[in-house]
XYZ file of C-alpha atoms in Angstrom:
574
model
C 50.902 -45.865 112.575
C 53.381 -48.774 112.435
C 57.038 -48.490 111.471
C 56.582 -49.408 107.794
C 53.773 -46.915 107.411
C 55.926 -44.229 109.040
C 58.713 -44.936 106.598
C 56.309 -44.664 103.672
C 54.926 -41.350 105.007
C 58.443 -39.954 105.365
C 59.285 -40.957 101.798
C 56.144 -39.206 100.545
C 56.963 -36.098 102.587
C 60.485 -35.909 101.149
C 59.127 -36.343 97.611
C 56.587 -33.568 98.213
C 59.339 -31.262 99.497
C 61.554 -31.982 96.504
C 58.691 -31.292 94.103
C 57.539 -28.079 95.814
C 60.799 -26.629 97.078
C 63.713 -28.585 95.657
C 66.863 -29.235 97.671
C 69.009 -26.088 97.862
C 66.503 -24.470 95.555
C 65.171 -21.878 97.937
C 66.067 -19.988 101.106
C 63.189 -20.945 103.385
C 62.531 -18.842 106.479
C 62.514 -20.506 109.884
C 58.727 -20.120 109.998
C 58.324 -21.983 106.677
C 60.798 -24.647 107.786
C 58.719 -25.219 110.922
C 55.675 -26.079 108.811
C 57.702 -28.897 107.226
C 59.101 -29.978 110.581
C 55.560 -30.265 111.951
C 54.817 -32.807 109.229
C 58.176 -34.503 109.818
C 57.402 -34.966 113.521
C 53.921 -36.291 112.738
C 55.584 -39.117 110.759
C 57.017 -40.293 114.093
C 53.742 -39.975 116.002
C 54.056 -36.449 117.443
C 51.096 -34.079 117.385
C 52.665 -30.620 117.650
C 49.327 -29.199 118.821
C 49.258 -31.494 121.859
C 51.059 -29.495 124.558
C 51.180 -32.532 126.849
C 53.940 -33.885 124.607
C 55.234 -31.028 122.419
C 55.875 -27.510 123.661
C 56.454 -25.029 120.858
C 58.146 -21.677 121.157
C 55.828 -19.154 119.622
C 56.648 -17.082 116.561
C 56.246 -13.690 118.176
C 53.805 -11.048 117.094
C 54.885 -7.384 116.995
C 53.564 -6.512 120.463
C 55.230 -9.496 122.113
C 58.483 -8.820 120.316
C 58.463 -5.213 121.527
C 57.822 -6.341 125.106
C 60.762 -8.759 124.962
C 63.035 -6.044 123.591
C 62.101 -3.858 126.565
C 63.524 -6.459 128.930
C 66.444 -7.301 126.620
C 65.254 -10.873 126.129
C 66.879 -12.648 123.191
C 64.192 -15.340 123.188
C 66.426 -18.121 121.884
C 64.871 -21.248 123.321
C 64.730 -24.261 120.981
C 61.569 -24.297 118.871
C 60.268 -27.654 120.117
C 60.511 -29.375 123.491
C 59.504 -33.045 123.543
C 58.030 -33.764 126.978
C 56.324 -36.338 129.155
C 54.312 -35.007 132.114
C 56.248 -31.701 131.952
C 59.574 -33.587 132.052
C 61.819 -32.609 129.163
C 62.972 -35.544 127.043
C 64.736 -33.705 124.176
C 64.839 -30.415 122.259
C 64.466 -29.865 118.533
C 65.478 -26.535 117.015
C 64.532 -25.251 113.550
C 66.881 -23.256 111.335
C 66.561 -21.540 107.965
C 67.678 -23.616 104.981
C 70.491 -21.119 104.402
C 72.120 -22.220 107.702
C 74.669 -25.009 107.265
C 73.881 -26.936 110.427
C 76.689 -29.434 109.822
C 79.404 -26.797 110.316
C 77.834 -24.013 112.413
C 79.531 -23.924 115.834
C 77.065 -21.392 117.274
C 74.080 -23.588 116.400
C 75.810 -26.588 117.950
C 76.760 -24.707 121.133
C 73.229 -23.407 121.619
C 71.455 -26.766 121.344
C 74.143 -28.595 123.363
C 73.853 -25.976 126.109
C 70.094 -26.382 126.335
C 70.296 -30.166 126.294
C 73.089 -30.241 128.874
C 71.334 -27.722 131.143
C 68.104 -29.749 131.026
C 70.059 -32.988 131.602
C 68.671 -34.725 128.516
C 70.973 -37.181 126.705
C 70.620 -35.709 123.229
C 68.811 -33.073 121.174
C 68.216 -32.241 117.515
C 68.532 -29.433 114.983
C 67.084 -29.469 111.477
C 66.311 -27.197 108.556
C 64.527 -30.148 106.967
C 67.314 -30.582 104.415
C 69.785 -31.449 107.171
C 69.171 -33.291 110.424
C 71.712 -33.450 113.268
C 71.606 -35.421 116.526
C 73.793 -33.905 119.273
C 75.157 -35.797 122.275
C 74.361 -33.445 125.182
C 76.102 -35.264 128.012
C 79.414 -33.396 128.019
C 80.194 -29.813 129.031
C 79.480 -27.575 126.003
C 82.218 -25.308 124.696
C 81.750 -22.549 122.116
C 84.994 -23.638 120.431
C 83.982 -27.273 119.987
C 83.672 -28.522 116.432
C 80.081 -28.553 115.221
C 80.587 -32.216 114.283
C 81.780 -33.347 117.713
C 79.479 -35.970 119.226
C 76.929 -35.770 116.400
C 75.116 -37.886 113.854
C 74.586 -35.861 110.667
C 72.149 -36.757 107.909
C 71.184 -35.084 104.628
C 67.610 -35.271 103.367
C 68.508 -37.868 100.732
C 69.952 -40.077 103.504
C 66.812 -40.119 105.677
C 65.212 -43.217 104.172
C 68.404 -45.301 104.176
C 68.836 -44.353 107.832
C 65.180 -44.651 108.754
C 65.797 -47.243 111.512
C 68.141 -44.820 113.250
C 65.680 -41.913 112.943
C 62.877 -44.126 114.225
C 64.933 -45.175 117.274
C 65.586 -41.530 118.137
C 62.311 -39.864 117.168
C 59.359 -42.269 117.387
C 57.145 -40.931 120.181
C 56.848 -44.287 121.935
C 60.615 -44.701 122.003
C 61.260 -41.197 123.344
C 58.587 -41.352 126.042
C 59.660 -44.825 127.159
C 63.259 -43.770 127.801
C 64.916 -45.080 124.657
C 67.171 -42.027 124.306
C 68.514 -42.597 127.809
C 69.123 -46.283 127.010
C 70.942 -45.443 123.771
C 73.348 -43.098 125.515
C 73.825 -45.256 128.583
C 75.573 -47.652 126.206
C 77.817 -44.988 124.643
C 80.833 -43.917 126.694
C 82.552 -40.598 126.001
C 85.529 -38.719 127.334
C 84.880 -35.371 128.928
C 81.414 -36.182 130.235
C 80.620 -33.617 132.913
C 77.165 -33.149 134.371
C 75.415 -29.878 135.056
C 75.380 -30.697 138.772
C 79.145 -31.254 138.905
C 80.111 -28.136 136.967
C 77.706 -25.758 138.667
C 78.644 -27.162 142.050
C 82.276 -26.238 141.307
C 81.273 -22.682 140.359
C 79.185 -22.203 143.494
C 81.781 -23.792 145.793
C 84.564 -21.524 144.548
C 82.428 -18.395 144.849
C 81.216 -19.384 148.293
C 84.740 -19.941 149.639
C 86.229 -16.832 148.000
C 83.408 -14.599 149.240
C 83.536 -16.085 152.733
C 87.270 -15.475 153.048
C 86.849 -11.888 151.870
C 84.149 -11.288 154.513
C 86.143 -13.130 157.196
C 89.228 -10.977 156.527
C 87.450 -7.629 156.710
C 84.681 -7.984 159.295
C 84.140 -8.890 162.945
C 81.644 -11.707 162.528
C 80.907 -15.061 164.152
C 80.958 -18.302 162.172
C 77.185 -18.778 162.323
C 76.545 -15.352 160.777
C 79.303 -15.829 158.215
C 77.831 -19.054 156.821
C 74.337 -17.564 156.791
C 75.289 -14.293 155.082
C 77.332 -16.027 152.374
C 74.419 -18.375 151.687
C 71.938 -15.490 151.446
C 74.144 -13.458 149.090
C 74.603 -16.478 146.841
C 70.862 -17.233 146.903
C 69.957 -13.680 145.928
C 72.425 -13.422 143.050
C 71.402 -16.793 141.616
C 67.689 -15.993 141.931
C 68.077 -12.736 140.000
C 70.093 -14.502 137.302
C 67.262 -17.014 136.873
C 64.724 -14.170 136.796
C 66.734 -12.484 134.019
C 66.744 -15.613 131.891
C 63.003 -16.110 132.344
C 62.113 -12.537 131.457
C 61.295 -11.043 134.873
C 64.379 -8.838 134.903
C 66.346 -7.136 132.114
C 68.999 -9.441 130.706
C 72.506 -8.814 132.073
C 71.209 -6.720 134.966
C 73.785 -8.332 137.263
C 76.570 -7.622 134.779
C 75.576 -3.956 134.692
C 76.010 -3.807 138.476
C 79.661 -4.777 137.999
C 80.218 -1.201 136.801
C 81.493 0.347 140.003
C 81.169 -1.346 143.386
C 79.009 -4.417 142.782
C 78.258 -5.013 146.445
C 76.962 -1.488 147.066
C 75.029 -1.538 143.778
C 73.446 -4.901 144.586
C 72.427 -3.867 148.118
C 70.853 -0.683 146.768
C 68.987 -2.550 144.018
C 67.789 -5.154 146.528
C 66.383 -2.423 148.761
C 64.777 -0.244 146.115
C 63.584 -2.739 143.509
C 63.992 -6.441 144.255
C 62.279 -6.216 147.637
C 59.366 -4.313 146.070
C 59.021 -6.714 143.139
C 59.496 -10.029 144.950
C 59.120 -9.346 148.690
C 59.082 -12.214 151.126
C 61.656 -14.947 151.336
C 64.759 -13.564 149.657
C 65.094 -9.788 149.839
C 64.045 -8.843 153.346
C 66.328 -6.315 155.014
C 69.352 -7.747 156.877
C 71.098 -4.628 158.144
C 74.294 -6.298 159.353
C 74.707 -8.155 156.069
C 74.188 -4.999 154.016
C 76.901 -3.254 156.057
C 79.566 -5.915 155.454
C 82.936 -4.675 154.252
C 83.571 -6.379 150.919
C 86.401 -4.779 148.941
C 87.555 -7.303 146.315
C 85.005 -6.912 143.511
C 86.821 -9.471 141.341
C 85.146 -12.193 143.434
C 81.728 -11.061 142.212
C 83.016 -10.328 138.710
C 84.447 -13.807 138.179
C 81.346 -15.546 139.461
C 78.796 -13.397 137.652
C 80.632 -13.576 134.329
C 80.592 -17.370 134.644
C 76.773 -17.217 134.560
C 76.564 -15.574 131.107
C 77.407 -16.410 127.521
C 79.639 -18.177 126.580
C 78.703 -20.034 129.730
C 76.779 -23.235 128.912
C 74.227 -22.674 131.697
C 70.740 -22.042 130.311
C 68.878 -20.794 133.353
C 65.614 -20.446 131.454
C 65.277 -24.230 131.307
C 67.331 -25.580 134.219
C 64.670 -27.257 136.388
C 64.109 -25.933 139.911
C 64.645 -29.486 141.201
C 68.164 -29.530 139.696
C 69.095 -26.298 141.481
C 67.620 -27.695 144.710
C 69.683 -30.869 144.376
C 72.863 -28.890 143.695
C 72.221 -26.892 146.850
C 71.652 -30.094 148.802
C 75.400 -30.684 148.691
C 76.082 -27.297 150.285
C 73.774 -28.100 153.164
C 76.163 -30.867 154.221
C 79.107 -28.464 154.489
C 80.080 -25.437 156.521
C 82.957 -22.966 156.424
C 85.321 -22.997 159.405
C 88.522 -21.077 160.214
C 91.803 -22.960 159.862
C 95.220 -21.275 160.080
C 93.802 -17.837 159.398
C 91.687 -18.891 156.395
C 88.297 -20.516 155.964
C 88.003 -24.076 154.727
C 85.017 -26.174 153.714
C 84.192 -28.975 156.181
C 81.482 -31.608 156.442
C 78.950 -30.904 159.159
C 78.933 -33.499 161.926
C 75.484 -34.712 160.878
C 76.867 -35.820 157.491
C 80.052 -37.600 158.512
C 78.439 -41.020 158.203
C 77.387 -40.555 154.578
C 80.441 -38.441 153.612
C 78.154 -35.643 152.485
C 74.574 -35.120 151.395
C 72.816 -37.788 149.378
C 70.102 -35.995 147.353
C 66.962 -37.940 146.524
C 66.750 -38.332 142.714
C 63.940 -36.325 141.143
C 62.205 -39.372 139.668
C 61.978 -40.922 143.137
C 60.697 -37.664 144.639
C 58.053 -37.274 141.929
C 57.102 -40.946 142.233
C 56.604 -40.703 145.993
C 54.603 -37.497 145.683
C 52.336 -38.747 142.886
C 51.631 -42.016 144.727
C 51.085 -40.271 148.054
C 48.992 -37.214 147.175
C 45.575 -38.204 145.836
C 43.696 -35.367 144.145
C 41.332 -37.563 142.126
C 38.328 -36.897 144.403
C 38.625 -33.091 144.427
C 35.541 -31.276 143.195
C 36.592 -27.642 143.677
C 39.530 -25.288 144.130
C 38.466 -24.824 147.747
C 38.875 -28.578 148.235
C 42.399 -28.297 146.865
C 43.264 -25.373 149.157
C 42.213 -27.437 152.166
C 44.962 -30.000 151.506
C 47.822 -29.699 154.019
C 51.221 -31.216 153.187
C 54.236 -31.281 155.518
C 57.862 -32.153 154.857
C 59.218 -32.461 158.423
C 62.854 -32.396 157.320
C 62.674 -30.330 154.160
C 66.360 -29.833 153.281
C 66.618 -27.984 149.960
C 62.855 -28.204 149.414
C 62.765 -30.735 146.585
C 59.748 -32.617 148.004
C 57.815 -29.396 148.601
C 58.547 -28.261 145.040
C 57.258 -31.568 143.680
C 54.137 -31.347 145.875
C 53.524 -27.807 144.637
C 53.768 -29.004 141.036
C 51.264 -31.772 141.773
C 48.769 -29.300 143.269
C 49.251 -26.755 140.456
C 48.610 -29.449 137.848
C 45.508 -30.520 139.765
C 44.213 -26.931 139.870
C 44.562 -26.648 136.092
C 42.808 -29.983 135.651
C 39.916 -28.811 137.852
C 39.597 -25.716 135.671
C 39.551 -27.796 132.489
C 36.838 -29.993 134.004
C 34.655 -26.989 134.843
C 35.159 -27.429 138.596
C 36.530 -23.962 139.277
C 34.517 -21.591 141.458
C 33.909 -18.104 140.101
C 36.112 -16.508 142.751
C 39.138 -18.374 141.379
C 38.635 -17.813 137.656
C 41.293 -15.088 137.591
C 43.848 -17.715 138.657
C 43.997 -19.006 135.096
C 45.491 -17.574 131.907
C 44.393 -19.199 128.664
C 46.696 -19.235 125.655
C 46.312 -22.522 123.746
C 47.179 -24.174 127.064
C 46.149 -23.181 130.605
C 48.617 -21.452 132.943
C 48.415 -20.446 136.592
C 48.943 -16.862 137.682
C 51.682 -15.981 140.157
C 49.046 -15.169 142.785
C 47.466 -18.612 142.315
C 50.762 -20.398 142.947
C 51.374 -18.154 145.926
C 47.970 -18.987 147.391
C 48.526 -22.715 146.932
C 51.872 -22.487 148.740
C 50.581 -20.428 151.668
C 47.546 -22.681 152.150
C 48.950 -26.125 151.412
C 52.742 -26.413 151.687
C 54.559 -26.656 155.040
C 58.156 -27.481 155.871
C 60.549 -27.665 158.820
C 64.305 -28.048 159.045
C 66.709 -27.506 161.892
C 69.417 -26.171 159.562
C 68.982 -22.422 158.974
C 70.631 -22.574 155.545
C 68.307 -25.420 154.515
C 65.315 -23.286 155.480
C 66.578 -20.417 153.303
C 67.286 -22.731 150.352
C 63.806 -24.247 150.672
C 62.304 -20.772 150.468
C 64.376 -20.045 147.370
C 63.315 -23.346 145.764
C 59.651 -22.434 146.227
C 60.318 -18.926 144.912
C 61.957 -20.365 141.791
C 58.996 -22.681 141.272
C 56.578 -19.752 141.408
C 58.342 -18.070 138.476
C 58.768 -21.361 136.592
C 56.708 -22.901 133.776
C 55.368 -19.712 132.185
C 56.136 -18.756 128.562
C 57.966 -15.435 128.382
C 55.255 -13.707 126.360
C 52.632 -14.512 129.028
C 54.557 -13.096 131.978
C 52.541 -9.883 132.133
C 49.233 -11.771 131.979
C 50.163 -14.057 134.880
C 51.188 -11.087 137.033
C 54.959 -11.578 136.933
C 55.619 -7.822 136.911
C 53.299 -7.001 139.815
C 54.615 -5.939 143.225
C 55.260 -8.486 145.990
C 54.781 -11.535 143.763
C 56.350 -13.830 146.390
C 54.618 -12.293 149.383
C 54.326 -14.680 152.373
C 55.359 -17.856 150.517
C 57.918 -18.408 153.294
C 55.488 -18.206 156.206
C 54.995 -21.974 156.630
C 58.707 -22.890 156.383
C 60.050 -23.069 159.923
C 63.424 -23.431 161.596
C 63.331 -26.129 164.256
C 63.728 -29.766 165.222
C 60.560 -31.619 164.288
C 61.201 -34.323 166.885
C 61.935 -32.089 169.877
C 59.416 -29.755 171.519
C 59.936 -27.150 174.213
C 59.243 -29.689 176.975
C 62.857 -30.904 176.791
C 64.556 -30.126 180.118
C 67.801 -28.603 181.241
C 69.286 -27.276 178.011
C 72.054 -24.711 178.077
C 71.970 -21.754 175.687
C 74.387 -23.516 173.316
C 72.275 -26.689 173.427
C 69.109 -24.715 172.675
C 70.785 -23.232 169.594
C 72.101 -26.616 168.507
C 68.967 -28.740 169.113
C 66.410 -26.049 168.211
C 63.242 -27.385 169.893
C 59.983 -26.191 168.372
C 56.353 -26.345 169.514
C 54.444 -27.475 166.450
C 51.133 -27.223 168.296
C 51.721 -23.459 168.484
C 53.411 -22.889 165.138
C 50.865 -24.883 163.135
C 47.928 -24.416 165.505
C 45.331 -23.749 162.763
C 46.260 -26.890 160.862
C 46.369 -29.125 163.925
C 43.077 -27.722 165.220
C 41.409 -28.765 161.966
C 42.438 -32.381 161.695
C 46.167 -32.018 161.125
C 48.183 -32.689 157.992
C 46.769 -34.773 155.167
C 50.163 -35.897 153.900
C 53.634 -36.187 155.420
C 56.242 -36.476 152.677
C 60.023 -36.404 152.511
C 63.186 -38.407 152.919
C 64.652 -37.512 156.319
C 68.262 -38.378 157.196
C 68.746 -41.726 158.914
C 71.145 -41.241 161.808
C 72.585 -44.019 163.955
C 71.824 -43.816 167.662
C 75.480 -43.262 168.513
C 75.372 -39.984 166.573
C 72.365 -38.829 168.577
C 74.235 -39.690 171.764
C 77.431 -37.962 170.689
C 75.539 -34.857 169.570
C 73.518 -34.554 172.763
C 72.868 -37.086 175.490
C 69.925 -34.934 176.623
C 68.283 -35.139 173.218
C 68.829 -38.901 173.136
C 67.223 -39.255 176.549
C 64.345 -37.011 175.465
C 63.656 -39.043 172.307
C 63.772 -42.304 174.285
C 61.241 -40.922 176.753
C 59.004 -39.069 174.298
C 58.566 -41.767 171.648
C 57.736 -45.275 172.798
C 58.928 -46.818 169.531
C 62.435 -45.385 170.000
C 64.255 -48.498 171.205
C 67.993 -48.122 170.949
C 68.378 -48.231 167.170
C 66.822 -45.178 165.570
C 67.749 -45.543 161.932
C 67.386 -47.814 158.920
C 71.138 -48.296 158.359
């Protein structure tokens, strides 16, 4: 359908609406409005039944609604998500005709928060009689005017503004990045990205909590950094689980009644470890026994994660959280004049901090590298072995997991799924993988190493978040989200160690062993290496000048020079 034909179709649709409904003539329910929006989107080339490009929030049946009430889910995602290869491009939310979208602050805050959290440039709300385009690049605030950063159109203005609507809504324009181009050319004051704002929240909590622990416990610096990271990981993971329906909403807030730290440790022991198992909630006795007295530290942080916070954890991509954490991996907390301060680790002094690899580059590398086109069975897929030898926050492993999960679903659709794996798949208009299927793909196919302990723990959390990702709330029970031990063993292939240095390095002191962390891959990954080794090595390791190797450890520099015949003085790409 060309542009002129689209304009004609829109004119006919408006005329039909006026004849059947009449502007302001009836209070249409959201469900009835959605039937008109479906036709409206089709004018611009969208097929709302094609889940490759349009994801619709379901209108819940009675059973599903009851289930959501049991877990206190408010189920307020936007009604339509416009996507390309699972990447969100924009949201469109439907409202009843009785809602004045032009002036409703709550409506504006909700759609801005979703757009901002998903890092899309703009999103839309309509009741068919009104259509509003919201700039989603700045930090949402519940008190902002509903008109701020918007384009507002009434139904009788659609045709006169058809060129504008076509620029924003035509499927080819949206999928080809036109929305990003439009907003790249529009500067605004107050622009603040999700990464920046959430990084501030996490940094403040991390430093406050660390100082509280440092003041009240006998603990070395290594343990301090590790324990603070683990506490932060656990709290954030549960908050994400709440928003995606795996835990009752506001569970963390309920633990603020009384001593949060004791309540959280107890809940981790009795429930979280049973439900999730594995990488996040294993018992750390010394951490559980920490003296933490100032509960306001937890209260301030946890309250910042709930409404009217703009963070929508149900749609924030796992890759975004991984990238935010990447910045923390470049820093450590050290004592200075009786207090802890945040310092760059020596490994990051050259770059002045971490430099995360953008998601589009990660996904591009992974899709070009990992070839699944010749697979003829799920067993073939499970035989693929992928290693990130310097995994950092896990963003490459998460992308590789997504690639393999998509391939598994494609094999099922093509009838190439063995009978023993049929229970991997849940069918509901589209095809979804069970939690156990994702877990099996991770434990068979995904491997990672990092010599930073905190990076290893963040990588495990990134994989855990990806396991619970991408499933509609009403299908959680069917995919096994409420079973016990849903993350069991997903951490087993993520190792702490130095990929380049094995145990044949000579003459290391105890401190040097801890710092360099040699690892024997032939022992740790013996099954893989005995069967042909890894199929794919992916990642973006840090490039470190030779002088930094020398300053860190002359013994390691000598070892690398001797071990690898291509190591000739300059060991980086800088």
